[in-house]
Structures are given as structure tokens and as C-alpha cells.
Coordinates of C-alpha atoms in Angstrom, one line a residue:
M1 CA 88.6 -37.7 34.9
D2 CA 90.4 -34.5 35.5
K3 CA 88.4 -31.3 35.8
P4 CA 89.0 -28.7 32.9
A5 CA 91.7 -26.3 33.5
G6 CA 89.4 -23.5 33.1
K7 CA 87.2 -24.5 35.9
R8 CA 90.1 -25.2 38.3
H9 CA 91.5 -21.8 37.5
S10 CA 88.1 -20.1 38.3
K11 CA 87.6 -22.0 41.5
K12 CA 91.3 -20.8 42.5
I13 CA 90.1 -17.1 41.7
L14 CA 87.0 -17.5 43.7
V15 CA 88.9 -19.0 46.8
R16 CA 91.5 -16.2 46.5
T17 CA 88.6 -13.4 46.2
L18 CA 86.8 -14.9 49.1
S19 CA 90.0 -15.0 51.2
V20 CA 90.7 -11.4 50.3
L21 CA 87.2 -10.4 51.4
V22 CA 87.5 -12.3 54.7
G23 CA 90.9 -10.6 55.3
L24 CA 89.4 -7.2 54.5
V25 CA 86.4 -8.0 56.9
A26 CA 88.9 -9.0 59.7
I27 CA 90.9 -6.0 59.4
A28 CA 87.8 -3.7 59.5
V29 CA 86.6 -5.5 62.5
A30 CA 90.0 -5.3 64.2
S31 CA 90.2 -1.5 63.3
F32 CA 86.9 -0.8 65.0
A33 CA 88.0 -3.0 67.9
L34 CA 91.3 -1.4 68.4
S35 CA 90.7 2.3 67.9
P36 CA 87.8 4.6 68.2
V37 CA 88.7 6.6 65.0
P38 CA 86.8 4.3 62.4
G39 CA 83.6 4.5 64.6
A40 CA 84.0 8.1 65.3
K41 CA 84.3 8.9 61.6
V42 CA 81.0 7.0 60.9
I43 CA 79.1 8.7 63.7
K44 CA 80.6 12.2 62.7
T45 CA 79.4 11.7 59.3
L46 CA 75.8 10.9 60.5
F47 CA 75.6 13.6 63.0
D48 CA 76.9 16.4 60.7
A49 CA 74.4 15.3 57.9
D50 CA 71.6 15.6 60.6
A51 CA 73.0 18.9 61.9
R52 CA 73.0 20.4 58.3
N53 CA 69.4 19.2 57.7
K54 CA 68.1 20.8 61.1
H55 CA 70.1 24.1 60.2
D56 CA 68.6 24.2 56.7
D57 CA 65.0 23.4 58.2
M58 CA 65.3 26.1 60.9
Q59 CA 66.5 28.7 58.1
Q60 CA 63.4 27.8 56.0
I61 CA 61.1 28.2 58.9
L62 CA 62.4 31.3 60.3
G63 CA 63.2 32.9 56.9
D64 CA 65.0 36.0 56.4
K65 CA 63.2 38.0 59.3
N66 CA 66.5 37.9 61.3
D67 CA 68.9 38.9 58.5
D68 CA 69.4 42.1 60.3
V69 CA 71.3 40.4 63.3
I70 CA 75.0 41.4 63.1
V71 CA 77.3 38.2 63.0
H72 CA 80.8 38.6 64.2
S73 CA 82.5 35.3 63.0
D74 CA 85.5 33.3 63.8
I75 CA 86.8 35.4 66.9
S76 CA 89.9 33.8 68.5
Y77 CA 89.3 33.1 72.4
G78 CA 92.5 31.3 72.7
T79 CA 95.9 30.8 71.4
K80 CA 96.5 27.0 71.8
S81 CA 94.5 25.7 68.8
S82 CA 92.9 27.0 65.6
D83 CA 89.7 25.4 66.9
E84 CA 89.4 28.0 69.5
K85 CA 87.0 30.2 67.8
L86 CA 83.5 32.0 68.6
D87 CA 80.8 33.7 66.8
I88 CA 78.8 36.5 68.2
Y89 CA 75.2 37.2 67.3
Q90 CA 74.3 41.0 68.1
P91 CA 70.9 42.3 67.5
Q92 CA 70.4 45.7 65.8
T93 CA 69.3 47.7 68.9
T94 CA 70.0 50.9 70.6
D95 CA 70.0 49.2 74.0
S96 CA 73.3 49.6 75.5
S97 CA 73.5 46.5 77.5
L98 CA 72.0 43.1 76.8
P99 CA 72.0 39.7 78.5
V100 CA 74.5 37.3 77.2
I101 CA 74.0 33.7 76.2
I102 CA 77.1 31.4 75.8
W103 CA 76.2 28.4 73.9
M104 CA 78.3 25.0 73.6
H105 CA 77.3 22.9 70.6
G106 CA 76.7 19.2 70.8
G107 CA 77.7 16.2 68.5
A108 CA 78.7 13.4 70.8
W109 CA 82.1 15.2 71.3
I110 CA 83.2 14.2 67.9
S111 CA 81.2 16.4 65.5
G112 CA 79.3 19.6 65.4
D113 CA 80.2 23.3 64.7
K114 CA 79.2 26.7 66.2
T115 CA 77.2 27.5 63.1
D116 CA 74.9 24.5 63.3
A117 CA 72.1 26.4 65.0
A118 CA 73.0 29.8 63.6
P119 CA 69.1 30.4 62.6
Y120 CA 68.2 29.6 66.3
F121 CA 71.0 31.9 67.6
K122 CA 69.8 34.8 65.3
E123 CA 66.2 34.3 66.6
L124 CA 67.5 34.5 70.2
A125 CA 69.4 37.8 69.4
N126 CA 66.3 39.3 68.0
R127 CA 64.5 38.6 71.2
G128 CA 67.0 40.6 73.0
F129 CA 70.2 38.7 73.8
V130 CA 73.7 38.8 72.7
V131 CA 74.5 35.1 71.8
V132 CA 77.9 33.6 71.7
S133 CA 78.5 30.2 69.9
L134 CA 81.7 28.3 70.8
N135 CA 83.8 25.9 68.7
Y136 CA 86.2 23.6 70.6
S137 CA 88.6 20.6 69.6
L138 CA 86.7 17.5 68.7
A139 CA 87.6 14.1 69.8
P140 CA 89.3 11.7 69.0
E141 CA 91.8 14.1 67.7
Q142 CA 91.8 15.9 71.1
S143 CA 90.8 14.0 74.1
Y144 CA 89.3 15.2 77.3
P145 CA 90.0 17.5 79.3
T146 CA 91.1 19.6 76.5
Q147 CA 87.6 20.8 75.8
I148 CA 87.0 21.7 79.4
H149 CA 89.9 24.0 79.4
Q150 CA 89.0 25.5 76.3
L151 CA 85.6 26.2 77.5
N152 CA 86.9 27.8 80.5
D153 CA 89.2 30.0 78.4
A154 CA 86.2 31.0 76.2
Y155 CA 84.2 32.0 79.2
G156 CA 87.1 34.2 80.3
Y157 CA 87.2 35.8 76.9
V158 CA 83.7 36.6 76.9
K159 CA 83.6 38.0 80.4
N160 CA 86.3 40.4 79.4
E161 CA 85.3 41.3 75.8
I162 CA 81.6 41.0 75.4
A163 CA 80.9 44.6 76.6
D164 CA 82.2 45.7 73.2
Y165 CA 79.2 44.0 71.6
Q166 CA 76.7 45.3 73.9
G167 CA 76.8 42.3 76.3
D168 CA 76.0 42.8 80.1
T169 CA 78.5 40.8 82.1
S170 CA 76.2 40.8 85.2
K171 CA 73.6 38.6 83.2
I172 CA 75.5 35.5 81.6
I173 CA 73.5 32.4 80.7
L174 CA 75.6 29.3 80.1
A175 CA 74.0 27.0 77.6
G176 CA 74.5 23.8 75.7
D177 CA 73.0 20.9 73.9
S178 CA 73.9 17.2 74.2
A179 CA 77.5 17.0 74.7
G180 CA 77.7 20.6 75.0
A181 CA 75.2 20.4 77.8
Q182 CA 77.5 17.8 79.3
M183 CA 80.5 20.2 79.2
T184 CA 78.5 23.4 80.2
S185 CA 77.2 21.5 83.3
Q186 CA 80.7 20.1 84.2
L187 CA 82.1 23.6 84.1
A188 CA 79.4 25.2 86.0
A189 CA 80.1 22.5 88.7
I190 CA 83.9 23.2 88.5
T191 CA 83.0 26.9 88.9
T192 CA 80.7 26.3 92.1
N193 CA 82.7 23.4 93.7
P194 CA 86.3 24.5 94.7
G195 CA 87.3 21.0 95.5
Y196 CA 86.2 19.9 92.1
A197 CA 88.0 22.7 90.4
Q198 CA 91.2 21.7 92.3
E199 CA 90.9 18.2 91.1
M200 CA 90.7 19.4 87.6
N201 CA 93.5 21.7 88.1
I202 CA 91.4 24.6 86.7
E203 CA 91.0 28.0 87.8
P204 CA 87.5 29.0 86.9
Q205 CA 87.4 32.2 84.7
L206 CA 83.9 32.9 86.0
E207 CA 82.6 33.5 89.5
K208 CA 79.6 31.7 90.6
S209 CA 78.0 35.4 90.8
D210 CA 78.7 35.7 87.2
I211 CA 76.4 32.9 86.2
T212 CA 72.7 34.0 85.9
A213 CA 71.3 30.7 84.8
L214 CA 72.0 27.5 82.8
I215 CA 70.2 26.2 79.9
L216 CA 70.8 22.4 79.1
Y217 CA 69.1 20.5 76.5
C218 CA 69.4 16.7 76.0
G219 CA 72.6 16.4 78.0
I220 CA 74.7 13.8 79.5
Y221 CA 75.4 14.0 83.1
K222 CA 76.2 10.5 84.2
I223 CA 78.7 9.4 81.5
E224 CA 78.6 5.9 83.2
H225 CA 75.5 5.0 81.5
L226 CA 77.3 5.6 78.1
A227 CA 80.6 3.8 78.9
E228 CA 79.3 0.3 78.9
P229 CA 76.7 -1.7 77.0
E230 CA 73.1 -0.4 78.0
P231 CA 70.3 -3.0 78.0
T232 CA 67.6 -0.6 77.5
L233 CA 69.2 0.7 74.1
S234 CA 69.4 -0.9 70.8
K235 CA 72.8 -2.4 70.0
I236 CA 73.7 0.2 67.5
L237 CA 72.8 3.0 69.9
S238 CA 74.8 1.4 72.7
W239 CA 77.9 0.9 70.4
G240 CA 77.4 4.7 69.3
N241 CA 77.6 5.7 73.1
R242 CA 80.6 3.7 73.8
T243 CA 82.5 4.9 70.8
A244 CA 81.8 8.4 71.7
V245 CA 83.0 8.2 75.2
W246 CA 86.1 6.1 74.0
S247 CA 86.8 8.9 71.7
L248 CA 86.6 11.5 74.3
T249 CA 88.8 9.8 77.1
G250 CA 91.2 8.1 74.6
T251 CA 90.7 4.8 76.6
R252 CA 88.1 2.2 77.0
N253 CA 86.9 3.2 80.3
N254 CA 84.5 1.0 82.3
R255 CA 81.5 2.7 84.1
D256 CA 83.5 2.7 87.5
S257 CA 86.5 4.5 86.2
A258 CA 88.0 7.7 87.9
T259 CA 87.8 9.4 84.6
I260 CA 84.2 8.6 83.9
H261 CA 83.3 9.8 87.5
Q262 CA 85.3 12.9 86.9
I263 CA 83.4 13.8 83.9
S264 CA 80.0 13.2 85.1
A265 CA 78.7 16.5 86.6
F266 CA 76.1 14.6 88.5
H267 CA 78.7 13.5 91.1
H268 CA 80.1 17.0 91.7
V269 CA 77.3 19.3 92.0
T270 CA 76.6 21.2 95.2
S271 CA 73.9 23.4 96.6
D272 CA 75.8 26.3 94.9
F273 CA 75.1 25.1 91.5
P274 CA 73.3 27.9 89.4
T275 CA 69.6 28.1 88.7
T276 CA 69.1 25.7 85.8
F277 CA 66.7 25.0 83.0
I278 CA 66.7 21.4 81.8
S279 CA 64.9 19.9 78.9
G280 CA 64.7 16.6 76.8
G281 CA 62.2 15.0 74.5
N282 CA 60.1 11.9 75.3
G283 CA 61.5 10.1 72.3
D284 CA 65.1 10.8 73.4
P285 CA 66.5 7.7 75.1
L286 CA 68.8 10.1 77.2
T287 CA 66.0 11.9 78.8
N288 CA 64.8 9.4 81.5
V289 CA 68.5 8.2 82.4
Q290 CA 70.3 11.7 82.3
S291 CA 67.9 14.8 82.1
V292 CA 65.3 13.7 84.6
P293 CA 67.9 12.3 87.3
F294 CA 70.0 15.3 86.9
A295 CA 67.0 17.7 87.5
E296 CA 66.0 15.6 90.6
K297 CA 69.5 15.6 92.0
L298 CA 69.7 19.4 91.6
E299 CA 66.3 19.8 93.2
S300 CA 67.5 17.7 96.1
L301 CA 70.3 20.1 96.6
G302 CA 68.0 23.2 96.7
T303 CA 68.9 24.4 93.1
D304 CA 66.0 26.4 91.4
V305 CA 65.1 24.1 88.5
T306 CA 62.8 24.5 85.8
T307 CA 62.2 21.5 83.4
L308 CA 60.4 21.1 80.1
F309 CA 59.9 17.4 79.7
Y310 CA 57.0 15.8 77.9
P311 CA 54.5 12.9 78.8
E312 CA 55.6 9.5 77.7
D313 CA 52.7 9.3 75.2
H314 CA 53.2 12.7 73.8
T315 CA 52.7 12.5 70.0
P316 CA 54.7 12.9 68.0
A317 CA 57.6 11.6 70.2
L318 CA 60.2 14.3 70.5
P319 CA 63.8 13.0 69.6
H320 CA 67.2 13.9 70.7
E321 CA 67.9 17.7 70.0
N322 CA 64.2 18.3 69.6
Q323 CA 64.6 21.9 70.5
F324 CA 66.2 22.6 67.0
V325 CA 63.1 21.0 65.2
L326 CA 60.8 24.0 64.9
D327 CA 57.5 22.2 64.4
E328 CA 54.5 23.1 66.7
D329 CA 56.3 21.7 69.7
G330 CA 59.7 23.2 68.8
L331 CA 58.2 26.8 68.4
A332 CA 56.3 26.4 71.6
G333 CA 59.3 25.3 73.4
F334 CA 61.3 28.0 72.0
E335 CA 58.8 30.5 73.6
I336 CA 58.9 28.7 76.9
L337 CA 62.6 29.2 76.8
V338 CA 62.5 32.9 75.9
D339 CA 60.0 33.6 78.6
Y340 CA 62.4 31.8 81.2
L341 CA 65.3 33.8 79.8
K342 CA 63.4 37.1 80.2
K343 CA 62.5 36.3 83.8
Q344 CA 65.8 35.3 84.9
T345 CA 67.4 38.3 83.3
A346 CA 64.8 41.0 84.2

């Protein structure tokens, strides 16, 4: 007996619908496999939301006590891109000359903004520092080494102009978190390693003598650990790392590629590398494979290194970017940082 026409029609619709869904899934899978852009958009959305939450939490904890800090916003430090902007946080003080902190934000090279840690920067300013927070072009729209050249230009701008904002150019601290720590460490290596600067075709805008110290939070110093699947990480974290590196470089580099080696400051530091403060949380999967080995490498070269690490069993476990979580541990860590900065700039 023939099936009723209605049932046959419904079955055809179901088959067509399933075919369309399978096709859409295939297209989605292919798009993630062929380009870093879809994955980068997912990561950017998640990271930007986390950054907003951290900003709001810091603002709530610190309150309005830093509202007197003068903020000079969206100052152009370059002419090649509208991304080349910086903010300056200047305390209300009669002191004529204050140490300068130049901060490079994180965000896996594909997200983040110079205002993400504004409450944190205002607190630093009221502790006696002029704080400069930088923007740069994000990947994958702009790939490496664009960001390194922008950072170098920004350093030159600050060196030439910061005296107008009570900044002391003899006391410059370079700082960064996560991807910002990676770029900060790389340019510090370029500044203190002439062969590396030549390889990068960069004329450093700072001299070694201009750099008082580095502040590096939760950074990446051996990019090869992110470029391929990492067995110690969950599949989603490993995918995110590989997507971020792919977005930055524009190609799917393996861990032994020349580009990955060039980006990694670990391979280019010398005994001339500046005095450095390095920190990472015990709940951050990057700490033991990035921050700790980098600190050990610098110490082996004779660099003066100060670390802020935590025991493996520290509770609560401190996550990536824990310095911006101003709970009891975060506030204590902030005081340790300020004490370090005061000693280095005394």
C-alpha cells in the first residue's frame, strides 16, 4: 500500500532540513579550520566580557577615591593607524617629576583595550606614578609584527612627551599583562639585544639605560607552547591558544617555525635584560610553563628578578590575570607591586 502523500511530503521536508543543517555544520567547521577569524571572534567576545567584569569589580572595590586623578584620553602616538592611541593617568600632586609606568594590555592579541584596567591605573597614579596605557592594532585584522612596531613608536612618543605630564624619563617602567607582557618582554629584548633588533629591522626608541624595570603579569615568553596541541591543557584551552597564535601570525605555524622562535623573548634575552618583576597565579595554566621558566632563564643570565608566585595548594587558586582581581590576595599583591616600584624608582 502506498504511503499517504502527506507523510511522504513530511519525510522529504525532514530530509531536506537535515541536509541543510549538516551543510551548515560543515560550513561552520570548515570556516573554523580555514581561517582564524571565526575562532578569534569567539575568543574576543569571551575575553572582552571578562575584562568588563574585572573593570567593574575593581571600580566597585576602589570606589571614587581616585576620581581626582587627571586622565588624558586618546592621545595619538603614531600616524599609521587610528589604533595608535594612549591614555595618561596623572596624579594631582605638586611633585614636578614622577616615575612613569607604560602598560601594554593583554587579551590574547585579539581583544582588550587600554581602558580595561583604568581603576587599577588610577590607584597606581595616586601612589605616585604617571601611568600610560597603550592601545595597539588587534589580530587577526593586523598581524605580527605590526604590534611590536607600534609599541616601539609608543615608547618613543612617551620618552619625548611625558615630561609635559610630570613624567620623569630617567625612571621608566615597562609593564604588561598576558599578551601585553609577551610584547613588553619582546621589545625589552629587542632594546637590549642589538642582533635581535637587527633581525626585527627595528631601531629601538628607548636605550637600555632608559628602562628602570619591567613588570610582567601572566605572560607568554615561549610561544611554541601555544602553537600546537598541549597535552597538559584541556582541548578547549589548547584550541584557544592555537587560534590566538594563528590570529597573531596570520599562518598556522608549528612550534619549530622561525616566526614562533622570533616572537618568543625567551630565546633572545641576554645578560643586559632589565631588572624584572614577574608574577602568575597558581591556577593559571601558563604560570609553570611560561612565567616560572622565564624567571629562571633571566636569573641564569644574572638579571635581577623578583617573583610573585604562589604555592600549588594556595586557596583559592589564583587564575590568569589574577592581579586585576582585587580580593584579599589581589590587594596584597598590589601592595607588593607598589613596594617594588617604589624601591626601583627611589
